[in-house]
Amino acid sequence: MKSLNRSIHLLEDSLLITLLVSMILLSSGQIILRNFFDIGFIWIDPLLRVLVLWTALIGATVASRENKHIRIDLISRLFSRRIHLFIQIFIGLFTSSVCTIIAWYGAQWVLQDYQQQLTGFSGLPSWILEVIIPLAFGLIAIRYLLHSLCWLGMFIRFDEGNNCAL
Amino acid sequence: MSFTAPLLLLLAIMRTPLFVVIAASAMLGFYSEEIDLSVISIEIYRLAEMPVLLAIPLFTFAGYMLGEGHASQRLVNLTHSLLGWLPGGLAIVTIIACALFTAFTGASGVTIVALGALLYPALKEAGYGENFNLGLLTSSGSLGLLFAPALPLILYGVVAQQMDLDQPVSIDQLFIAGALPGLLMLFMLSIYSMLQPRTENLELEKRRPDAWLSIKQARWELPLPILVLGGIYSGYFAVSEAASVTALYVLVVEVLLLREIKIRQLPGIIRESMTLVGGIMIILGVSLASTNYLIDTEVPTRLFDFIREHIQSKLTFLILLNIFLLILGMMLDIFSALVIIVPIILPIAVGYGIHPVHLGIIFLANMQLGYFTPPPSV
């Protein structure tokens, strides 16, 4: 379990690095090619846009490792740590369920595009470009489920400890 | 449906991730209209259909790189050597350096971390009061949001472009529109700082860095604002092109030329910066879905009709809007406010004859002010 977790982290991190470096090289390479050599490749722009989507979603899964998503914190200070922890358990489960639903319906959409053999730019199958959406939301759902379990454990043990980083 | 809105609001203020709240509201909406929920994923995929979004990861990465190296130190030295002779010089140095740094790094948190540690002791030494120093630093942290190529401006442009308005909203126009109000804020704050009482510290004057030397030290960073701002304002670069030039330039300078950032530090910086990007863009993605639902069900139109019954004049509306946004800015961070609130108020404002670019600047200026107004400011 630990090593699976570590491999997923490694995969996410290396994907992020690859994606960002490719975006920088492709986009600046395109500017150089166009301005100095008058050459352009039509696949660069659509590819760059898909890379942005992938970067965004993988960045979002990484943010869910440590529950670092943007949120409003107005009233948690009113509660004791213990009540706060109790609420967090439910918030985690809610987050997990919402992401599961998105992932589930997203997977059906991707599957449909796969069966209909739709193609995106340069003849690439659409499903390959889209598949990150159900994958990312699925992973976020799993992570928040684990966060909730961890918070539940802390609640039962009267543990006032720190975060449940995955 | 009536009980779900307060419930979602309650979830939102109890630290539910915002993207979940927005996604849930969109899903409930689509579900009640009997639309298949894969529509959420399809809407999120539209993130891959907007060329300008490329600017978000690239500028954020460049900003994190600048924050990690010693660029902030050089920027402070440079402004200090050039402007330090003014009355209240160091405070003005703080204001200008922070504004420039924020415009490039996009998030005010980065500025406070990178520059605050440098400037706070310096301000103290210069004889300013404790409260003034803290106030100046935190507020300076969000100055610069109105200058190109700050992310909030870009994000506002992206959101506004989704709205199918009659008047086109170009991000270049936003950059031009933000310049004057932004300068005005810098100017006012500088005047205020000049009037601040402080105990003179003559020692400090002698230590003002040599202008020529600090220019020389900052020689690699100096072309950056000229390249980016010149490129964007002259129309030579599109925003996303400016972002890719900036990212490549900063990468080459910090890693290869100055060698302040080691290659092995890069994965960490990339992960940190892309976590922020992911956090913002997943909210943008799901809000594309909720915005679509809002427009389909004509919520903004109905709201406009409702407000129209009570407020006739454009001026009254603008004043009330400002108050509303100021309060909102205290509670929401800029990025979430942009994607959640703009789709609702933009059509209403347009209904009152306010130009979308105008609204954008009003919106961001208020968010910026609300940001350093208590209570829960960062």
XYZ file of C-alpha atoms in Angstrom:
544
model
C 0.000 0.000 0.000
C 2.777 2.412 0.965
C 4.788 1.629 -2.134
C 1.729 1.958 -4.374
C 1.129 5.365 -2.855
C 4.728 6.340 -3.454
C 4.639 5.203 -7.079
C 1.516 7.249 -7.710
C 3.188 10.305 -6.207
C 6.227 9.728 -8.364
C 4.071 9.303 -11.441
C 2.168 12.525 -10.738
C 5.341 14.480 -10.062
C 7.128 13.252 -13.157
C 4.049 13.887 -15.291
C 3.846 17.449 -13.983
C 7.510 18.050 -14.764
C 7.221 16.543 -18.240
C 4.081 18.498 -18.986
C 5.457 21.835 -17.844
C 8.793 21.428 -19.590
C 7.025 20.376 -22.810
C 4.726 23.362 -22.594
C 7.642 25.757 -22.180
C 9.692 24.190 -24.970
C 6.829 23.735 -27.423
C 5.377 27.200 -26.978
C 8.665 29.079 -27.097
C 9.943 26.800 -29.866
C 6.869 27.689 -31.858
C 7.551 31.404 -31.472
C 11.162 30.966 -32.598
C 10.226 28.789 -35.559
C 7.575 31.166 -36.722
C 9.522 34.381 -36.366
C 12.939 33.281 -37.562
C 12.273 30.398 -39.927
C 8.716 31.075 -40.958
C 7.750 27.498 -40.106
C 4.689 26.462 -38.150
C 3.224 23.136 -37.073
C -0.517 23.069 -36.769
C -0.518 20.359 -34.114
C 1.410 22.440 -31.578
C -1.454 24.711 -30.554
C -4.087 22.032 -29.901
C -1.480 19.877 -28.177
C -0.497 22.775 -25.913
C -4.119 23.303 -24.953
C -4.531 19.660 -23.985
C -1.304 19.810 -21.991
C -2.774 22.726 -20.039
C -5.828 20.625 -19.162
C -3.650 17.729 -18.034
C -1.390 19.989 -15.998
C -4.394 21.574 -14.307
C -5.983 18.263 -13.369
C -2.804 16.568 -12.205
C -1.967 19.708 -10.228
C -5.399 19.348 -8.658
C -4.801 15.719 -7.679
C -1.495 16.741 -6.106
C -3.324 19.478 -4.190
C -5.654 16.825 -2.770
C -2.739 14.887 -1.264
C -2.508 17.381 1.541
C -6.041 18.691 1.273
C -4.684 21.945 -0.122
C -7.629 22.918 -2.291
C -8.860 26.493 -2.246
C -11.693 26.937 0.241
C -13.348 29.491 2.451
C -12.655 29.314 6.139
C -15.162 31.473 7.950
C -16.503 29.570 10.897
C -14.071 26.803 11.758
C -12.505 29.030 14.401
C -15.789 29.029 16.285
C -15.511 25.312 17.021
C -13.154 23.307 19.128
C -10.625 21.212 17.269
C -12.595 18.093 18.014
C -15.873 19.331 16.553
C -13.951 20.709 13.640
C -12.409 17.305 13.009
C -15.856 15.717 13.182
C -17.176 18.117 10.537
C -14.130 17.494 8.369
C -14.937 13.782 8.226
C -18.242 14.576 6.538
C -16.785 17.242 4.306
C -14.220 14.693 3.127
C -16.915 12.127 2.386
C -18.983 14.731 0.560
C -15.980 15.785 -1.531
C -15.240 12.163 -2.278
C -18.819 11.489 -3.409
C -19.025 14.530 -5.658
C -15.739 13.589 -7.329
C -16.896 9.981 -7.706
C -20.002 11.129 -9.553
C -17.975 13.363 -11.864
C -15.505 10.551 -12.510
C -18.258 7.997 -13.137
C -20.172 10.074 -15.674
C -16.925 11.318 -17.146
C -15.797 7.738 -17.681
C -19.017 6.976 -19.547
C -18.449 9.957 -21.806
C -14.874 8.893 -22.529
C -16.010 5.322 -23.145
C -18.602 6.549 -25.597
C -16.000 8.536 -27.514
C -13.796 5.449 -27.506
C -16.541 3.262 -28.934
C -17.453 5.820 -31.573
C -13.740 6.159 -32.403
C -13.918 9.948 -32.365
C -10.694 11.705 -33.214
C -9.267 14.962 -31.925
C -6.469 16.925 -33.592
C -3.968 15.241 -35.916
C -6.062 12.073 -35.905
C -5.373 11.301 -32.251
C -8.224 9.388 -30.594
C -10.299 11.792 -28.487
C -10.549 9.404 -25.542
C -6.810 9.563 -24.941
C -7.008 13.333 -24.584
C -10.105 13.195 -22.377
C -9.278 10.262 -20.145
C -7.451 12.441 -17.621
C -10.759 13.905 -16.408
C -12.271 10.697 -14.938
C -8.804 9.546 -13.819
C -8.049 12.748 -11.940
C -11.461 12.983 -10.297
C -11.308 9.296 -9.417
C -7.957 9.794 -7.713
C -9.182 12.882 -5.863
C -12.232 10.879 -4.715
C -10.004 8.099 -3.363
C -7.716 10.584 -1.625
C -10.565 12.360 0.122
C -12.026 9.031 1.190
C -8.654 8.199 2.744
C -8.487 11.647 4.355
C -11.896 11.030 5.902
C -10.861 7.640 7.243
C -7.723 9.170 8.682
C -9.716 11.986 10.298
C -12.150 9.427 11.656
C -9.230 7.527 13.170
C -7.937 10.700 14.773
C -11.391 11.450 16.097
C -11.789 8.020 17.679
C -8.299 8.031 19.197
C -8.788 11.544 20.588
C -5.723 12.382 18.544
C -5.242 16.139 18.280
C -2.369 15.581 15.885
C -1.611 17.130 12.583
C -2.925 16.727 9.083
C -3.519 13.494 7.299
C -1.120 14.032 4.421
C -1.149 11.192 1.931
C -34.376 22.922 -4.755
C -34.888 25.731 -2.285
C -33.158 23.988 0.605
C -30.041 23.065 -1.340
C -28.649 26.574 -1.814
C -28.293 27.353 1.929
C -26.937 23.860 2.487
C -24.254 24.343 -0.143
C -23.428 27.745 1.281
C -23.016 26.185 4.709
C -20.730 23.521 3.260
C -18.760 26.237 1.499
C -17.983 28.192 4.649
C -17.062 25.012 6.503
C -13.933 24.436 4.475
C -15.359 22.269 1.733
C -13.067 22.640 -1.281
C -14.684 25.316 -3.439
C -14.533 23.322 -6.624
C -16.662 20.661 -4.914
C -19.292 23.191 -3.878
C -19.462 24.615 -7.392
C -19.517 21.176 -8.996
C -22.262 20.040 -6.634
C -24.417 23.053 -7.419
C -23.942 22.534 -11.153
C -24.750 18.837 -10.819
C -27.926 19.515 -8.842
C -28.946 22.025 -11.477
C -28.319 19.757 -14.429
C -29.894 16.827 -12.585
C -33.108 18.752 -12.042
C -33.196 19.601 -15.748
C -32.671 15.907 -16.496
C -29.440 16.507 -18.348
C -26.886 13.685 -18.309
C -24.187 14.468 -15.767
C -21.335 13.708 -18.144
C -21.968 17.316 -19.139
C -19.713 18.284 -16.207
C -16.741 16.479 -17.728
C -17.520 17.879 -21.153
C -17.532 21.395 -19.714
C -14.269 20.770 -17.854
C -12.747 19.647 -21.135
C -13.324 23.189 -22.399
C -10.224 24.076 -20.397
C -8.455 22.517 -23.375
C -10.170 24.851 -25.813
C -8.938 28.212 -24.570
C -5.495 29.124 -25.877
C -4.983 31.918 -23.349
C -5.048 29.514 -20.403
C -1.523 28.446 -21.283
C -0.461 31.706 -19.669
C -1.623 30.545 -16.238
C 0.800 27.646 -15.619
C 3.677 29.416 -17.356
C 3.399 32.734 -15.516
C 2.849 30.943 -12.216
C 5.946 28.831 -12.734
C 8.006 31.892 -13.662
C 6.722 33.679 -10.580
C 7.672 30.813 -8.283
C 11.129 30.681 -9.866
C 11.626 34.398 -9.260
C 10.450 33.968 -5.687
C 12.865 31.103 -5.102
C 16.032 32.806 -6.377
C 17.496 36.085 -5.172
C 15.559 38.174 -7.678
C 13.604 39.783 -4.862
C 16.826 40.960 -3.160
C 18.083 42.489 -6.390
C 14.757 44.172 -7.046
C 14.802 45.744 -3.598
C 18.397 46.891 -4.029
C 17.631 48.398 -7.381
C 14.547 50.340 -6.327
C 16.320 51.359 -3.142
C 19.290 52.762 -4.996
C 17.111 54.624 -7.469
C 14.315 55.864 -5.207
C 15.823 55.697 -1.737
C 16.633 59.421 -1.707
C 12.937 60.384 -1.692
C 11.313 61.313 1.613
C 9.782 58.083 2.866
C 12.036 56.423 0.355
C 12.105 52.965 1.783
C 8.323 52.779 2.065
C 8.065 53.754 -1.577
C 10.688 51.167 -2.407
C 8.474 48.624 -0.680
C 5.416 49.702 -2.623
C 7.042 49.707 -6.048
C 9.024 46.522 -5.549
C 5.970 44.668 -4.254
C 3.771 45.893 -7.083
C 6.234 44.782 -9.742
C 6.819 41.477 -8.062
C 3.105 40.774 -7.661
C 2.337 41.626 -11.259
C 4.796 38.949 -12.296
C 4.124 36.336 -9.659
C 0.367 36.748 -9.751
C -0.353 35.686 -6.217
C 0.130 38.125 -3.393
C 1.150 35.373 -0.999
C 4.352 34.834 -2.950
C 5.219 38.514 -2.736
C 4.775 38.683 0.999
C 6.952 35.630 1.505
C 9.681 36.696 -0.910
C 9.831 40.414 -0.162
C 8.377 40.680 3.316
C 11.331 38.962 4.937
C 13.675 41.419 3.241
C 11.735 44.603 3.674
C 10.272 44.212 7.130
C 13.593 44.488 9.001
C 14.684 47.262 6.657
C 11.547 49.293 7.305
C 11.959 48.823 11.026
C 15.508 50.021 10.809
C 14.376 53.038 8.857
C 12.345 54.037 11.872
C 8.789 53.289 10.855
C 6.243 52.098 13.393
C 5.479 48.412 13.757
C 1.841 48.713 12.700
C 2.672 50.753 9.661
C 5.277 48.227 8.525
C 2.976 45.249 8.811
C 0.143 47.126 7.156
C 2.305 48.379 4.346
C 3.757 44.965 3.602
C 0.472 43.092 3.563
C -1.256 45.712 1.449
C 1.695 46.001 -0.899
C 1.414 42.260 -1.327
C -1.683 42.713 -3.391
C -0.707 45.889 -5.208
C 0.201 45.055 -8.724
C -2.841 42.903 -9.388
C -4.022 45.497 -11.862
C -0.831 45.494 -13.916
C -0.002 43.194 -16.798
C 0.623 40.290 -16.719
C -1.093 39.609 -13.380
C -3.058 36.376 -13.328
C -6.326 37.769 -11.922
C -6.641 40.079 -14.928
C -6.112 37.159 -17.294
C -8.570 35.011 -15.385
C -11.198 37.754 -15.462
C -10.746 37.983 -19.220
C -11.174 34.230 -19.562
C -14.335 34.166 -17.470
C -15.813 37.187 -19.259
C -15.111 35.675 -22.669
C -17.275 32.708 -21.714
C -20.282 34.899 -21.260
C -21.206 35.602 -24.889
C -21.495 39.328 -24.344
C -22.177 41.797 -27.105
C -19.040 43.737 -26.279
C -15.883 41.698 -26.751
C -13.525 41.560 -23.782
C -9.904 41.256 -24.810
C -7.230 40.635 -22.257
C -5.042 43.287 -23.888
C -7.755 45.849 -23.207
C -7.872 44.745 -19.581
C -4.131 45.223 -19.276
C -4.411 48.759 -20.607
C -7.429 49.545 -18.452
C -5.741 48.369 -15.274
C -2.631 50.509 -15.637
C -4.038 53.887 -14.571
C -6.094 52.806 -11.549
C -3.147 50.680 -10.464
C -0.744 53.606 -10.722
C -3.200 55.787 -8.845
C -3.220 53.317 -5.949
C 0.580 53.195 -5.911
C 0.697 56.977 -5.972
C -1.798 57.446 -3.125
C -0.095 54.876 -0.960
C 3.274 56.502 -1.628
C 1.969 59.912 -0.595
C 0.533 58.414 2.555
C 3.853 56.755 3.321
C 5.734 60.007 2.827
C 3.546 61.609 5.473
C 4.197 58.849 7.986
C 6.116 59.923 11.049
C 9.327 58.062 11.685
C 12.508 58.444 13.638
C 15.332 59.486 11.334
C 18.133 57.033 10.919
C 20.988 58.716 9.142
C 23.121 55.608 9.163
C 20.786 54.067 6.645
C 21.278 56.755 4.052
C 24.953 55.913 3.858
C 24.165 52.295 3.170
C 22.040 52.992 0.140
C 23.370 50.642 -2.522
C 25.230 52.128 -5.434
C 22.866 52.605 -8.366
C 25.244 51.405 -11.013
C 26.157 48.307 -9.049
C 22.541 47.300 -8.443
C 21.701 47.813 -12.082
C 24.584 45.574 -12.951
C 23.466 42.932 -10.479
C 19.951 42.991 -11.839
C 21.074 42.980 -15.466
C 19.464 39.634 -16.203
C 16.113 40.407 -14.664
C 15.884 43.958 -15.976
C 15.036 43.025 -19.575
C 12.127 40.889 -18.365
C 9.555 43.596 -17.581
C 10.577 45.458 -20.711
C 10.260 42.329 -22.821
C 6.930 41.249 -21.361
C 5.227 44.593 -20.840
C 6.601 46.012 -24.078
C 5.626 42.864 -25.941
C 2.105 42.773 -24.573
C 1.293 46.486 -24.643
C 2.678 46.902 -28.149
C 0.663 43.939 -29.332
C 3.723 42.044 -30.515
C 3.077 39.110 -28.176
C -0.193 37.437 -27.337
C -0.546 36.917 -23.597
C 0.244 33.213 -23.776
C 3.309 33.917 -25.927
C 4.556 36.457 -23.416
C 4.065 33.816 -20.741
C 6.112 31.216 -22.575
C 8.915 33.686 -23.276
C 8.904 34.672 -19.599
C 8.967 31.071 -18.387
C 11.821 30.096 -20.701
C 13.755 33.259 -19.942
C 13.442 32.891 -16.181
C 14.346 29.215 -16.385
C 17.496 29.925 -18.398
C 18.559 32.898 -16.272
C 17.975 31.405 -12.836
C 19.241 27.911 -13.561
C 21.905 28.300 -16.242
C 23.229 31.854 -16.017
C 22.925 32.858 -12.373
C 22.823 29.283 -11.054
C 20.805 30.353 -8.043
C 18.397 27.487 -8.479
C 19.847 24.017 -8.724
C 18.363 21.556 -11.174
C 17.391 19.275 -8.314
C 15.274 22.072 -6.829
C 13.208 22.286 -10.005
C 10.879 19.308 -9.364
C 9.862 20.824 -6.030
C 9.233 24.247 -7.540
C 7.273 22.742 -10.408
C 5.147 20.683 -8.029
C 4.458 23.627 -5.737
C 3.541 25.988 -8.541
C 1.440 23.471 -10.442
C -0.452 22.592 -7.261
C -1.566 26.204 -7.124
C -2.388 26.140 -10.849
C -4.384 22.944 -10.392
C -6.271 24.417 -7.461
C -7.270 27.481 -9.471
C -7.990 25.756 -12.752
C -10.127 22.956 -11.357
C -12.358 25.679 -9.912
C -12.362 27.386 -13.306
C -13.243 24.060 -14.961
C -16.259 23.240 -12.821
C -17.380 26.850 -12.893
C -17.578 26.601 -16.695
C -20.280 24.015 -16.044
C -22.104 26.028 -13.403
C -21.903 29.196 -15.495
C -23.395 27.341 -18.401
C -26.257 26.224 -16.170
C -26.754 29.754 -14.856
C -26.982 31.142 -18.366
C -29.332 28.367 -19.505
C -31.712 29.084 -16.680
C -31.360 32.842 -17.134
C -30.499 33.451 -13.495
C -28.538 36.651 -14.189
C -31.387 38.039 -16.307
C -33.897 37.390 -13.576
C -31.599 38.871 -10.970
C -31.151 41.917 -13.182
C -34.910 42.400 -13.483
C -35.248 42.087 -9.743
C -32.519 44.590 -8.980
C -33.765 46.909 -11.710
C -37.057 47.248 -9.880
C -35.284 48.678 -6.875
C -32.300 50.512 -8.293
C -32.786 52.685 -11.324
C -29.623 54.669 -11.725
C -26.344 53.317 -12.925
C -24.481 55.367 -10.331
C -26.403 53.929 -7.390
C -25.818 50.472 -8.777
C -22.091 51.115 -9.083
C -21.828 52.405 -5.527
C -23.754 49.449 -4.118
C -21.712 47.083 -6.267
C -18.516 48.518 -4.850
C -19.708 48.012 -1.293
C -20.828 44.484 -2.074
C -17.510 43.617 -3.711
C -15.533 45.115 -0.873
C -17.328 42.867 1.599
C -16.943 39.913 -0.721
C -13.223 40.593 -1.002
C -12.897 40.166 2.744
C -14.312 36.680 2.590
C -13.248 35.142 -0.686
C -9.833 34.965 -2.241
C -9.502 36.666 -5.594
C -9.419 33.579 -7.759
C -12.539 31.981 -6.337
C -14.409 35.265 -6.341
C -13.548 35.701 -10.001
C -14.937 32.404 -11.173
C -17.966 32.351 -8.872
C -19.186 35.930 -8.769
C -18.228 37.391 -12.143
C -20.592 35.140 -14.146
C -23.476 36.389 -11.992
C -22.755 40.101 -11.773
C -21.249 40.695 -15.196
C -24.534 40.336 -17.120
C -26.256 42.516 -14.532
C -23.592 45.205 -14.826
C -23.784 45.082 -18.606
C -27.520 45.530 -18.247
C -26.792 48.835 -16.494
C -24.596 49.874 -19.389
C -21.259 49.213 -17.705
C -18.533 48.028 -20.020
C -17.151 44.570 -19.113
C -13.582 45.869 -19.052
C -14.648 48.647 -16.690
C -16.355 46.122 -14.437
C -13.259 43.958 -14.438
C -11.112 46.729 -13.048
C -13.748 47.689 -10.477
C -14.019 44.070 -9.466
C -10.302 43.491 -9.037
C -9.660 46.813 -7.328
C -12.327 45.996 -4.766
C -11.057 42.477 -4.273
C -7.637 43.931 -3.696
C -8.929 46.378 -1.095
C -11.083 43.737 0.525
C -8.087 41.475 0.662
C -6.300 43.613 3.180
C -9.379 44.534 5.105
C -10.153 42.253 8.042
C -11.549 39.860 9.142
C -10.171 36.710 7.628
C -7.504 38.146 5.358
C -4.598 35.819 4.756
